[in-house]
CSV table of C-alpha atoms in Angstrom, one decimal:
chain,number,residue,atom,x,y,z
A,1,MET,CA,53.7,53.7,56.4
A,2,HIS,CA,56.0,52.4,53.7
A,3,SER,CA,54.0,49.8,51.9
A,4,HIS,CA,56.6,48.6,49.3
A,5,SER,CA,58.7,45.4,49.7
A,6,LEU,CA,62.1,45.9,51.3
A,7,ASP,CA,63.6,42.8,49.6
A,8,SER,CA,65.6,44.8,47.1
A,9,TRP,CA,67.3,46.7,50.0
A,10,ARG,CA,68.0,43.6,52.1
A,11,HIS,CA,71.0,41.3,51.8
A,12,ASP,CA,72.3,38.3,53.6
A,13,HIS,CA,75.4,38.3,55.9
A,14,VAL,CA,77.0,35.0,54.8
A,15,PHE,CA,80.7,35.8,54.9
A,16,LEU,CA,82.2,32.3,54.8
A,17,GLY,CA,85.4,31.6,52.9
A,18,ALA,CA,85.2,30.5,49.3
A,19,GLY,CA,86.4,27.0,50.1
A,20,HIS,CA,84.4,26.5,53.3
A,21,ASP,CA,82.7,23.3,52.3
A,22,ARG,CA,85.8,21.8,50.8
A,23,ASN,CA,87.9,22.6,53.8
A,24,GLU,CA,85.2,21.1,56.1
A,25,ARG,CA,85.3,17.8,54.3
A,26,ARG,CA,89.1,17.7,54.2
A,27,THR,CA,89.3,18.5,58.0
A,28,ARG,CA,87.0,15.6,58.8
A,29,TRP,CA,89.2,13.1,56.9
A,30,VAL,CA,92.3,14.4,58.7
A,31,VAL,CA,90.6,14.0,62.1
A,32,LEU,CA,90.0,10.3,61.4
A,33,LEU,CA,93.6,9.8,60.2
A,34,THR,CA,95.1,11.6,63.2
A,35,ALA,CA,92.9,9.7,65.7
A,36,ALA,CA,94.0,6.3,64.3
A,37,MET,CA,97.7,7.2,64.3
A,38,MET,CA,97.4,8.7,67.8
A,39,VAL,CA,96.3,5.4,69.2
A,40,ALA,CA,99.2,3.5,67.4
A,41,GLU,CA,101.9,5.9,68.6
A,42,ILE,CA,100.8,6.1,72.2
A,43,ALA,CA,100.7,2.4,72.4
A,44,GLY,CA,104.0,2.0,70.6
A,45,GLY,CA,105.7,4.6,72.8
A,46,LEU,CA,104.6,2.9,76.0
A,47,ALA,CA,105.5,-0.6,74.7
A,48,PHE,CA,108.9,0.3,73.3
A,49,GLY,CA,110.1,3.0,75.7
A,50,SER,CA,110.5,5.8,73.2
A,51,MET,CA,110.0,9.3,74.6
A,52,ALA,CA,109.9,10.9,71.1
A,53,LEU,CA,107.3,8.4,69.9
A,54,LEU,CA,105.2,8.8,73.1
A,55,ALA,CA,105.5,12.6,72.9
A,56,ASP,CA,104.4,12.4,69.3
A,57,GLY,CA,101.4,10.3,70.2
A,58,LEU,CA,100.4,12.4,73.2
A,59,HIS,CA,100.5,15.7,71.4
A,60,MET,CA,98.7,13.9,68.5
A,61,ALA,CA,95.9,13.3,70.9
A,62,THR,CA,95.6,17.1,71.6
A,63,HIS,CA,95.9,17.7,67.8
A,64,ALA,CA,93.0,15.2,67.2
A,65,GLY,CA,90.9,17.2,69.7
A,66,ALA,CA,91.9,20.5,68.1
A,67,LEU,CA,91.2,19.2,64.6
A,68,GLY,CA,87.8,18.0,65.9
A,69,VAL,CA,87.1,21.5,67.1
A,70,ALA,CA,88.1,22.9,63.7
A,71,ALA,CA,85.7,20.4,61.9
A,72,LEU,CA,82.8,21.4,64.3
A,73,ALA,CA,83.5,25.1,63.7
A,74,TYR,CA,83.2,24.6,60.0
A,75,ARG,CA,79.9,22.7,60.5
A,76,TYR,CA,78.4,25.2,63.0
A,77,ALA,CA,79.4,28.2,60.8
A,78,ARG,CA,77.8,26.7,57.8
A,79,ARG,CA,74.6,25.7,59.5
A,80,HIS,CA,74.1,29.1,61.3
A,81,ALA,CA,75.4,31.3,58.5
A,82,ARG,CA,72.0,33.0,58.1
A,83,ASP,CA,71.1,33.0,61.8
A,84,PRO,CA,69.9,36.5,62.6
A,85,ARG,CA,71.4,36.3,66.1
A,86,PHE,CA,74.8,36.9,64.5
A,87,ALA,CA,74.9,40.5,63.3
A,88,PHE,CA,77.6,39.9,60.7
A,89,GLY,CA,77.2,36.2,60.2
A,90,THR,CA,79.5,33.4,61.4
A,91,GLY,CA,82.5,34.0,59.2
A,92,LYS,CA,84.8,34.8,62.2
A,93,LEU,CA,84.0,31.5,63.9
A,94,GLY,CA,87.0,29.9,62.1
A,95,ASP,CA,89.2,32.6,63.6
A,96,LEU,CA,87.9,31.8,67.1
A,97,ALA,CA,88.6,28.1,66.5
A,98,GLY,CA,92.1,29.0,65.1
A,99,PHE,CA,92.9,31.0,68.2
A,100,ALA,CA,91.8,28.1,70.5
A,101,SER,CA,93.9,25.7,68.4
A,102,ALA,CA,96.9,28.0,68.8
A,103,LEU,CA,96.5,27.9,72.6
A,104,VAL,CA,96.5,24.1,72.3
A,105,LEU,CA,99.7,24.2,70.3
A,106,ALA,CA,101.3,26.4,72.9
A,107,VAL,CA,100.4,23.9,75.7
A,108,VAL,CA,101.6,21.0,73.5
A,109,SER,CA,105.0,22.7,72.9
A,110,VAL,CA,105.5,23.3,76.7
A,111,GLY,CA,104.5,19.7,77.5
A,112,ILE,CA,106.8,18.2,74.9
A,113,GLY,CA,109.7,20.3,76.1
A,114,TRP,CA,109.2,19.5,79.7
A,115,GLU,CA,108.9,15.8,79.2
A,116,SER,CA,111.9,15.7,76.9
A,117,VAL,CA,114.1,17.4,79.5
A,118,VAL,CA,112.9,14.9,82.1
A,119,ARG,CA,113.9,12.0,79.8
A,120,LEU,CA,117.2,13.7,78.9
A,121,LEU,CA,118.1,13.7,82.6
A,122,ASN,CA,116.6,10.2,83.3
A,123,PRO,CA,117.0,8.0,80.1
A,124,VAL,CA,115.0,4.9,79.7
A,125,ALA,CA,115.6,1.8,77.5
A,126,ILE,CA,114.2,2.0,74.0
A,127,ALA,CA,113.2,-0.8,71.6
A,128,TYR,CA,114.6,1.1,68.5
A,129,ASP,CA,113.5,-1.2,65.7
A,130,GLN,CA,109.8,-1.2,66.6
A,131,ALA,CA,109.7,2.4,67.6
A,132,ILE,CA,111.3,3.5,64.3
A,133,ALA,CA,108.7,1.5,62.3
A,134,ILE,CA,105.8,3.2,64.1
A,135,ALA,CA,107.4,6.6,63.7
A,136,VAL,CA,107.8,6.1,59.9
A,137,ILE,CA,104.1,5.1,59.6
A,138,GLY,CA,103.2,8.2,61.6
A,139,LEU,CA,105.2,10.4,59.3
A,140,GLY,CA,103.4,8.9,56.3
A,141,VAL,CA,100.0,9.7,57.9
A,142,ASN,CA,101.1,13.3,58.7
A,143,ILE,CA,102.3,13.8,55.1
A,144,ALA,CA,98.9,12.5,53.8
A,145,SER,CA,97.1,14.8,56.2
A,146,ALA,CA,99.2,17.8,55.2
A,147,TRP,CA,98.4,17.1,51.5
A,148,LEU,CA,94.7,17.0,52.3
A,149,LEU,CA,94.9,20.4,54.1
A,150,ARG,CA,97.2,22.1,51.6
A,151,ASP,CA,96.1,25.6,50.7
A,152,GLU,CA,97.5,28.3,48.4
A,153,ASP,CA,98.0,30.6,51.3
A,154,HIS,CA,100.6,28.2,52.9
A,155,HIS,CA,102.8,28.3,49.8
A,156,HIS,CA,102.3,31.6,48.0
A,157,GLY,CA,102.7,35.2,49.1
A,158,HIS,CA,100.9,38.3,47.8
A,159,ASP,CA,102.4,41.3,46.0
A,160,HIS,CA,102.2,44.4,48.2
A,161,GLY,CA,104.7,46.5,46.3
A,162,GLY,CA,102.5,48.0,43.5
A,163,HIS,CA,101.5,51.6,43.4
A,164,ASP,CA,97.9,50.9,42.4
A,165,HIS,CA,95.9,50.4,45.5
A,166,ASP,CA,93.1,48.6,43.6
A,167,HIS,CA,95.5,45.7,43.1
A,168,GLY,CA,97.7,43.8,45.5
A,169,HIS,CA,95.7,44.3,48.7
A,170,HIS,CA,94.3,40.8,49.0
A,171,GLY,CA,96.9,40.1,51.7
A,172,HIS,CA,96.5,37.9,54.7
A,173,HIS,CA,92.8,38.8,55.2
A,174,ASP,CA,91.9,36.0,52.7
A,175,ARG,CA,93.4,33.4,54.9
A,176,ASP,CA,91.2,30.7,56.5
A,177,HIS,CA,92.7,30.7,60.0
A,178,ASN,CA,90.7,27.6,61.0
A,179,LEU,CA,92.3,25.6,58.1
A,180,ARG,CA,95.7,27.2,58.8
A,181,ALA,CA,95.4,26.0,62.4
A,182,ALA,CA,94.6,22.5,61.3
A,183,TYR,CA,97.5,22.6,58.9
A,184,PHE,CA,99.9,23.7,61.6
A,185,HIS,CA,98.7,20.9,63.9
A,186,VAL,CA,99.4,18.4,61.2
A,187,LEU,CA,102.8,20.1,60.4
A,188,ALA,CA,103.6,19.9,64.1
A,189,ASP,CA,102.9,16.1,64.0
A,190,ALA,CA,105.2,15.8,61.0
A,191,VAL,CA,108.1,17.7,62.6
A,192,THR,CA,107.9,15.6,65.8
A,193,SER,CA,107.7,12.4,63.7
A,194,VAL,CA,110.9,13.4,61.8
A,195,GLY,CA,112.5,14.3,65.1
A,196,ALA,CA,111.5,10.9,66.5
A,197,ILE,CA,112.9,9.1,63.5
A,198,LEU,CA,116.3,11.0,63.6
A,199,GLY,CA,116.6,10.5,67.4
A,200,LEU,CA,115.8,6.8,67.2
A,201,LEU,CA,118.2,6.3,64.3
A,202,ALA,CA,121.0,8.0,66.2
A,203,GLY,CA,120.3,5.9,69.2
A,204,ARG,CA,120.0,2.7,67.2
A,205,PHE,CA,123.2,3.0,65.2
A,206,TYR,CA,125.5,5.3,67.3
A,207,GLY,CA,124.3,4.7,70.8
A,208,TRP,CA,123.2,8.3,71.2
A,209,ALA,CA,120.2,7.7,73.4
A,210,TRP,CA,120.0,11.3,74.4
A,211,MET,CA,119.2,12.3,70.8
A,212,ASP,CA,115.7,11.0,71.2
A,213,ALA,CA,114.9,13.5,74.0
A,214,LEU,CA,116.9,16.3,72.3
A,215,MET,CA,114.8,16.0,69.1
A,216,GLY,CA,111.7,16.3,71.3
A,217,ILE,CA,113.0,19.7,72.6
A,218,VAL,CA,113.7,20.9,69.1
A,219,GLY,CA,110.2,20.0,68.0
A,220,GLY,CA,108.7,21.7,71.0
A,221,VAL,CA,110.5,25.0,70.1
A,222,MET,CA,109.3,24.9,66.5
A,223,ILE,CA,105.7,24.2,67.6
A,224,ALA,CA,105.9,27.2,70.0
A,225,ARG,CA,106.9,29.5,67.1
A,226,TRP,CA,103.9,28.3,64.9
A,227,SER,CA,101.6,28.8,67.9
A,228,TRP,CA,102.7,32.4,68.3
A,229,GLY,CA,102.2,33.3,64.7
A,230,LEU,CA,98.7,31.8,64.7
A,231,LEU,CA,97.8,33.5,68.0
A,232,ARG,CA,98.9,36.8,66.6
A,233,ASP,CA,97.0,36.6,63.3
A,234,SER,CA,93.7,35.1,64.6
A,235,GLY,CA,93.8,37.3,67.6
A,236,SER,CA,94.0,40.4,65.3
A,237,VAL,CA,90.9,39.3,63.5
A,238,LEU,CA,89.0,38.7,66.8
A,239,LEU,CA,90.0,42.2,68.0
A,240,ASP,CA,88.8,43.8,64.6
A,241,ALA,CA,92.2,45.0,63.7
A,242,VAL,CA,92.5,46.6,60.2
A,243,PRO,CA,92.9,43.5,58.0
A,244,ASP,CA,94.7,45.2,55.1
A,245,PRO,CA,96.2,48.8,55.1
A,246,GLY,CA,96.2,48.6,51.3
A,247,LEU,CA,92.4,48.2,51.2
A,248,ALA,CA,92.0,51.1,53.6
A,249,ALA,CA,94.2,53.3,51.4
A,250,ALA,CA,92.2,52.3,48.3
A,251,ILE,CA,88.9,53.3,50.1
A,252,ARG,CA,90.4,56.8,50.8
A,253,ASP,CA,91.7,57.2,47.3
A,254,ARG,CA,88.2,56.5,45.9
A,255,LEU,CA,86.2,58.6,48.3
A,256,GLU,CA,88.4,61.6,49.1
A,257,THR,CA,87.9,63.5,45.8
A,258,ASP,CA,86.6,67.0,45.0
A,259,GLY,CA,87.2,68.3,48.5
A,260,ASP,CA,85.4,65.4,50.2
A,261,ARG,CA,87.1,64.1,53.3
A,262,ILE,CA,86.8,60.9,55.4
A,263,ALA,CA,86.3,61.9,59.0
A,264,ASP,CA,86.0,58.3,60.3
A,265,LEU,CA,86.9,54.9,58.7
A,266,HIS,CA,86.3,51.5,60.3
A,267,LEU,CA,87.6,48.5,58.4
A,268,TRP,CA,87.5,45.0,59.8
A,269,ARG,CA,87.4,41.3,58.7
A,270,LEU,CA,84.1,39.4,58.6
A,271,GLY,CA,85.5,36.1,57.4
A,272,PRO,CA,88.1,34.7,55.0
A,273,GLY,CA,88.2,37.0,52.0
A,274,HIS,CA,85.4,39.3,53.4
A,275,ALA,CA,85.9,42.8,54.9
A,276,ALA,CA,83.4,45.4,56.1
A,277,ALA,CA,83.7,49.1,56.2
A,278,ILE,CA,81.9,52.0,57.9
A,279,VAL,CA,82.8,55.4,56.4
A,280,ALA,CA,81.8,58.8,57.7
A,281,LEU,CA,82.3,61.5,54.9
A,282,VAL,CA,82.2,65.2,55.2
A,283,SER,CA,81.5,67.2,52.0
A,284,ASP,CA,80.7,70.7,50.8
A,285,ARG,CA,78.3,69.3,48.2
A,286,PRO,CA,77.1,66.0,49.6
A,287,LEU,CA,76.0,63.3,47.2
A,288,PRO,CA,73.6,60.4,48.1
A,289,PRO,CA,75.3,57.6,50.0
A,290,ALA,CA,74.6,55.2,47.2
A,291,GLN,CA,76.9,57.1,44.8
A,292,TYR,CA,79.8,56.9,47.3
A,293,LYS,CA,79.2,53.2,47.8
A,294,ALA,CA,79.2,52.7,44.0
A,295,ARG,CA,82.8,54.0,43.9
A,296,LEU,CA,83.9,51.2,46.1
A,297,GLY,CA,82.1,48.5,44.1
A,298,GLY,CA,85.2,47.2,42.4
A,299,LEU,CA,87.3,46.6,45.4
A,300,PRO,CA,87.8,42.9,45.9
A,301,GLY,CA,87.1,41.5,49.4
A,302,LEU,CA,84.9,44.5,50.4
A,303,SER,CA,81.7,42.7,51.1
A,304,HIS,CA,79.7,45.1,53.4
A,305,VAL,CA,79.8,48.9,53.2
A,306,THR,CA,78.0,51.5,55.2
A,307,VAL,CA,78.4,55.2,54.3
A,308,GLU,CA,77.4,58.2,56.3
A,309,VAL,CA,77.5,61.6,54.5
A,310,ASN,CA,77.7,64.9,56.4
A,311,ASP,CA,77.2,68.4,55.1
A,312,CYS,CA,80.4,70.3,56.0
A,313,PHE,CA,78.4,73.4,57.3
A,314,SER,CA,75.4,71.6,58.8
A,315,ARG,CA,76.5,72.4,62.4
A,316,LEU,CA,76.9,76.1,61.7
A,317,ALA,CA,74.1,78.7,61.8
A,318,PRO,CA,73.4,80.1,58.3
A,319,SER,CA,74.8,83.4,59.2
A,320,ARG,CA,78.2,81.9,60.2
A,321,ARG,CA,78.6,79.7,57.1
A,322,PRO,CA,81.5,80.8,54.9
A,323,ARG,CA,81.1,81.3,51.2
A,324,GLY,CA,82.7,78.7,49.0
A,325,PRO,CA,84.2,75.3,49.9
A,326,ARG,CA,85.9,75.4,53.3
A,327,CYS,CA,85.7,71.8,54.5
A,328,LEU,CA,89.3,71.3,53.9
A,329,HIS,CA,90.1,73.9,56.5
A,330,ARG,CA,87.7,72.7,59.1
A,331,LEU,CA,88.8,69.0,59.3
């Protein structure tokens, strides 16, 4: 029986994003703002006959629900971050919430497009002055919400063009897809608010009543595009796709030395800014796994590493083992 404490070999599996708590607070504020504006726009759209305003309010209702899910996902992930039932923590819960939000965005885009086409074919009377006032207020709320949810990843790219694999492989695996989904919901609100204002102004001053419905169609198309991008990115995380080819290349560069070869490499995302790797190495002169893990210690974003080391000739009978290093020829 091993009688020593295992504490020095144990580690937690908390793989939440660096800004998790901050993003949770900001999302809660946006939920409150969105819910208040949703009520005002639905009531205004019904009272004043504006399809664009009503569409903005109705899809704002789904956004309020989706943003509520985002806030709950942050809370649940934080409270259960050390729950042993989750083998690799709760860092990917935000990606699950982001995927669900992307589905909501897709439904919203179809609904707005359909209702706008109906209104284009069957116009209704619109109280332009009142509808424009509410749409402007809605746009102000959307801008304030977007400011609350602003994040570096929405505005800055990353350099992937360098030759040194140890730098420039932060990539998209740092993104908080839950925050990104909330941001896109707010951005969708802002786009439809702008469309509503443009359509209402065109109808008010030029008599182009059809512009109100047309702007609803344009907004629906833009929302559908954002939905697809979010579905693709969050879905890749849920399916454990390789988060960053540059990081995978850096692992190979550091471990495949002195004739050692990687037979199997699994790399996946655990949460925003956190990746895990399982590496199977084959070597003529195997070293302890800890030495191979130490080589990977400086790679940013690599938070959980498991290394399996195999003797190149371990499966051959002693009489059949060639002299000298031959692993390169066997792999």
